[in-house]
CSV table of C-alpha atoms in Angstrom, one decimal:
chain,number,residue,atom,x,y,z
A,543,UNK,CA,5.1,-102.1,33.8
A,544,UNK,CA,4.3,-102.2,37.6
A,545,UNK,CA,7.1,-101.4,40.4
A,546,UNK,CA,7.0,-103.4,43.6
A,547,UNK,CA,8.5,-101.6,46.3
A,548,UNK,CA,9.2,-104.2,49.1
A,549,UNK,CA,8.7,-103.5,52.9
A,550,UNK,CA,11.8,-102.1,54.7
A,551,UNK,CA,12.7,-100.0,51.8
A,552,UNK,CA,14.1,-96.3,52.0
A,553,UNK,CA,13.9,-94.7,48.4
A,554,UNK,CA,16.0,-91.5,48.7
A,555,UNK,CA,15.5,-88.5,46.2
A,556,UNK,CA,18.0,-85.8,45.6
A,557,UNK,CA,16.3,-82.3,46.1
A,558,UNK,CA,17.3,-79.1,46.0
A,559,UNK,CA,17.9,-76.5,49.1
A,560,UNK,CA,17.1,-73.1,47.3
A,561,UNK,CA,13.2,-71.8,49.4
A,562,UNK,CA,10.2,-72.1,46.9
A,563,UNK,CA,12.5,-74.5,44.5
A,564,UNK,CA,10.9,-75.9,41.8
A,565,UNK,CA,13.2,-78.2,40.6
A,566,UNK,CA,13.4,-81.2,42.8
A,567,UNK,CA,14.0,-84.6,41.4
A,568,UNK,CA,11.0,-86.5,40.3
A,569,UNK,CA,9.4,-89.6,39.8
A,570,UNK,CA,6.9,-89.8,37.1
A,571,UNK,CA,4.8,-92.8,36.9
A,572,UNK,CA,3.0,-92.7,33.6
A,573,UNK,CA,0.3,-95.8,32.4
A,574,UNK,CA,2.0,-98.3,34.7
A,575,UNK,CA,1.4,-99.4,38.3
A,576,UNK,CA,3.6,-98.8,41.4
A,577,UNK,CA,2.5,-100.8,44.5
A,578,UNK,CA,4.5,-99.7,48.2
A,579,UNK,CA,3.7,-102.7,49.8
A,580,UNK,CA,5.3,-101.7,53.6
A,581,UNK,CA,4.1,-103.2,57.1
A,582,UNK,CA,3.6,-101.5,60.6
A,583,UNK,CA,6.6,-103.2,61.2
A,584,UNK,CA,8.5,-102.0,58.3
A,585,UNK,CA,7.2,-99.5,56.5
A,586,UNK,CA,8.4,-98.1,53.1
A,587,UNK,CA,10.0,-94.5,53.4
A,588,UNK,CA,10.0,-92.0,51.0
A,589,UNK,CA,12.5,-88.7,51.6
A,590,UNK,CA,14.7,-86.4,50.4
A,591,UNK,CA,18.4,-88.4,49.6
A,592,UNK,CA,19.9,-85.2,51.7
A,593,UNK,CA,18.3,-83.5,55.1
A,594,UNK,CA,19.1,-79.9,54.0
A,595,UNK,CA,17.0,-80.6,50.9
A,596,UNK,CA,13.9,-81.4,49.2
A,597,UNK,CA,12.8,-83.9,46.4
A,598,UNK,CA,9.8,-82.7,43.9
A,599,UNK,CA,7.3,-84.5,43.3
A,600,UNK,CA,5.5,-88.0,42.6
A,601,UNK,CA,4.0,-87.4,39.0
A,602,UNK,CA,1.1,-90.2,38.1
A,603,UNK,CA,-0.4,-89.5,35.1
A,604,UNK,CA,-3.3,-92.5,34.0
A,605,UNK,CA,-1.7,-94.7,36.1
A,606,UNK,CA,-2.8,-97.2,39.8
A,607,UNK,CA,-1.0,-96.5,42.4
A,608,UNK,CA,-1.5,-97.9,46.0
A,609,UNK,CA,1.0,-96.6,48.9
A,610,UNK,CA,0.5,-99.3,52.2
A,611,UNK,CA,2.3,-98.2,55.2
A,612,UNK,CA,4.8,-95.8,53.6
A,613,UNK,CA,6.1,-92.7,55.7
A,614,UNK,CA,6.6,-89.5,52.5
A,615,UNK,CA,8.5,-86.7,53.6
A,616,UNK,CA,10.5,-83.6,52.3
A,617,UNK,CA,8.8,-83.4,49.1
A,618,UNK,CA,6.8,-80.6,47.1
A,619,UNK,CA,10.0,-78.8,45.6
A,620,UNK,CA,7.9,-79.1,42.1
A,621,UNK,CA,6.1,-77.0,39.7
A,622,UNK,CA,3.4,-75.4,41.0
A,623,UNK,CA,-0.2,-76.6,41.2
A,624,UNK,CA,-4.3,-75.7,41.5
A,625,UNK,CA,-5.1,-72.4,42.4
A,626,UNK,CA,-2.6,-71.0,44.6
A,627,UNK,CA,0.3,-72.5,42.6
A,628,UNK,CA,2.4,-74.2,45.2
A,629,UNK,CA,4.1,-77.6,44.7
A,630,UNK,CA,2.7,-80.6,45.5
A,631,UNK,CA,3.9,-83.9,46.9
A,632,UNK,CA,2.2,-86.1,44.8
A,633,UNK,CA,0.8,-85.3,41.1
A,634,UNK,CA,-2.6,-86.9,39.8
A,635,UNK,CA,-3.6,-86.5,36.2
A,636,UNK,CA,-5.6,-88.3,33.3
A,637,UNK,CA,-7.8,-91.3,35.3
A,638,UNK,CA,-4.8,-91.9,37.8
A,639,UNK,CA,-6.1,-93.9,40.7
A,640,UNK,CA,-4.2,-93.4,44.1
A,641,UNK,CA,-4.5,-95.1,46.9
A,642,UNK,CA,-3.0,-94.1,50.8
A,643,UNK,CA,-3.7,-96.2,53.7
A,644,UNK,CA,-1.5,-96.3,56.7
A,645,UNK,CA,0.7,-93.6,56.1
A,646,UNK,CA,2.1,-90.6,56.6
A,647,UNK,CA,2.6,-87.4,54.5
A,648,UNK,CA,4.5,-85.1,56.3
A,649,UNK,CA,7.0,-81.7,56.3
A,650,UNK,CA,6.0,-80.4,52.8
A,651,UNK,CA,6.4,-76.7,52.0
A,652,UNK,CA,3.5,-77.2,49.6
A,653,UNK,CA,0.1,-78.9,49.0
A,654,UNK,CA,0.1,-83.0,50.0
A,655,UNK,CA,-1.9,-83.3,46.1
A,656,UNK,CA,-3.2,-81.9,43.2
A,657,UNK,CA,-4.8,-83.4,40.7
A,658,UNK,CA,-6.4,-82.8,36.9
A,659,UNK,CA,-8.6,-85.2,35.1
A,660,UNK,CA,-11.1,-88.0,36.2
A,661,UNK,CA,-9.0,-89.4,39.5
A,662,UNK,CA,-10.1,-91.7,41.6
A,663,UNK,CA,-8.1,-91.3,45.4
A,664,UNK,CA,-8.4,-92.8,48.6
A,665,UNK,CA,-7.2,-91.9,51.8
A,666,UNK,CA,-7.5,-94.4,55.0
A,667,UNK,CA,-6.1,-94.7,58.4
A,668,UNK,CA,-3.7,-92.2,58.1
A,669,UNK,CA,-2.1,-88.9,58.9
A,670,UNK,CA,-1.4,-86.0,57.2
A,671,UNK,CA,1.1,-83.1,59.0
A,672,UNK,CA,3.5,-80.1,58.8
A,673,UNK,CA,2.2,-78.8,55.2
A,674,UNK,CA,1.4,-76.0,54.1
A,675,UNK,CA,-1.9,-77.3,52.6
A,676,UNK,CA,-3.9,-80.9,52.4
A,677,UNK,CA,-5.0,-81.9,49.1
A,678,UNK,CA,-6.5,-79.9,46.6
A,679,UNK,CA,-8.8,-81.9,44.0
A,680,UNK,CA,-11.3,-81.0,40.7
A,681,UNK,CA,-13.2,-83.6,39.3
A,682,UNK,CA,-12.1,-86.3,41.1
A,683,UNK,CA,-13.7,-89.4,43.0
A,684,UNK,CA,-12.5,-89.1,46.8
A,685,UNK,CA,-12.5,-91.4,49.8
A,686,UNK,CA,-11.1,-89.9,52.9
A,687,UNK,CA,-12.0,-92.3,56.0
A,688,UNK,CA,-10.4,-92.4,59.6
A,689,UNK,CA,-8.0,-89.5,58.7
A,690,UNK,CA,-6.4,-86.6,60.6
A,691,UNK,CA,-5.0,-83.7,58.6
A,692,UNK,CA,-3.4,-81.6,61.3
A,693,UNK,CA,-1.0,-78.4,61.0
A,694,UNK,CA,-1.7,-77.1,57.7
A,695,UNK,CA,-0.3,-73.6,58.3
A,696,UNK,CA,1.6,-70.8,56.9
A,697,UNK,CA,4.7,-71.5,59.2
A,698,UNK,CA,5.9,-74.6,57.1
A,699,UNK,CA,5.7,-72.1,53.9
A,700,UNK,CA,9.3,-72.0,53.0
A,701,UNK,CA,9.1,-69.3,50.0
A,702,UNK,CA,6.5,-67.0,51.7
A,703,UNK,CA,4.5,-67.0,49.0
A,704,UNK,CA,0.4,-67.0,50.2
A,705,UNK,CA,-1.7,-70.0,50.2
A,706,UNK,CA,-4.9,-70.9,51.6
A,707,UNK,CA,-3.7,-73.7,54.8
A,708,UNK,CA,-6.4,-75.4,54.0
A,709,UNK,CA,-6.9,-79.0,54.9
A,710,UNK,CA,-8.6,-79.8,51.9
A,711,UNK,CA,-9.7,-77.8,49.1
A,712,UNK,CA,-12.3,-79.3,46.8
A,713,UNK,CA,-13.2,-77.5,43.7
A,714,UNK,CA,-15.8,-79.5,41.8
A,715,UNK,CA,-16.1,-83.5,42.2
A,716,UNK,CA,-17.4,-83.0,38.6
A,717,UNK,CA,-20.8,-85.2,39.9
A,718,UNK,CA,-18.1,-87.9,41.3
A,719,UNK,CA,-19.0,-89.2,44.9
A,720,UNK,CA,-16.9,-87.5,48.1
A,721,UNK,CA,-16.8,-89.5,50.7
A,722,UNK,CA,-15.4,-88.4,54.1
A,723,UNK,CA,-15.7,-90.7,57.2
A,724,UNK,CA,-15.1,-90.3,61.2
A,725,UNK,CA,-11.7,-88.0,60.1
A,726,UNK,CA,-10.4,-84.9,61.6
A,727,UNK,CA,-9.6,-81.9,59.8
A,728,UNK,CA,-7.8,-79.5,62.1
A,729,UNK,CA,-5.2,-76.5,62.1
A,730,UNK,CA,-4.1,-76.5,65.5
């Protein structure tokens, strides 16, 4: 099956308010396809349903994905993830492919991704703000080019809990090319 999500379009997630939460609302995409087709002029946004809440996660498990101007907020009130167990925004697992190109991922009290498995993710002309950590990968194929992963610090840590602020954390690549290009990793 393969979701089309038009440009213009303002998907709202209930979340939960509790710090540290776990149990935001998901959305689990598992062996189909989910293209966010938005525009500079009308991007697609993706937040919490509620202001004084947060939604969980995006779960894609073996699945394409490809995000094109979308603007993903208010997220990561999911199960924890890689080695310092904070939630993640988005959820990678079992050959997903994901691709982000010109977005933004921003105000997330956890990591922007994690993944497990053989994925395949690529990052372009985007920015990535206000987390407490960028993405933190393991045997995964990555493409970051004209990036900027800026404020990944302890201040947007809602639970307390410790993490590592880092802007990208790469474990293994498991011999799978990493490719970073003319981006900008900074926590100031």
């Amino acid at each position: 099956a393969t979701l089309n999500i038009a440009a213009g379009t303002h998907v709202l997630i209930s979340g939960t308010s509790g710090a540290g939460s776990t149990s935001g609302t998901d959305i689990i995409v598992s062996g189909g396809t989910i293209n966010a087709n938005g525009t500079s002029a009308q991007p697609v946004s993706i937040t919490a349903s509620d202001a004084a809440t947060r939604w969980g996660e995006i779960n894609v498990g073996g699945s394409t994905t490809s995000w094109n101007y979308c603007l993903v907020s208010r997220g990561a009130h999911s199960p924890g993830g890689g080695h310092t167990g904070t939630g993640p925004c988005f959820r990678l697992g079992n050959g997903a492919v994901w691709t982000f190109e010109d977005g933004v991922i921003a105000d997330i009290p956890g990591k922007i991704l994690t993944n497990s498995g053989n994925t395949t993710m690529t990052m372009r002309r985007s920015q990535f703000a206000r987390c407490v950590m960028g993405p933190e990968t393991d045997g995964s194929a990555i493409t970051i080019e004209d990036c900027n992963f800026s404020e990944m610090l302890p201040v947007y840590r809602e639970s307390g809990a410790a993490d590592d602020e880092d802007s990208i954390y790469i474990h293994d690549s498991g011999g799978r090319p990493v490719i970073l290009r003319r981006s900008v990793f900074s926590n100031s």
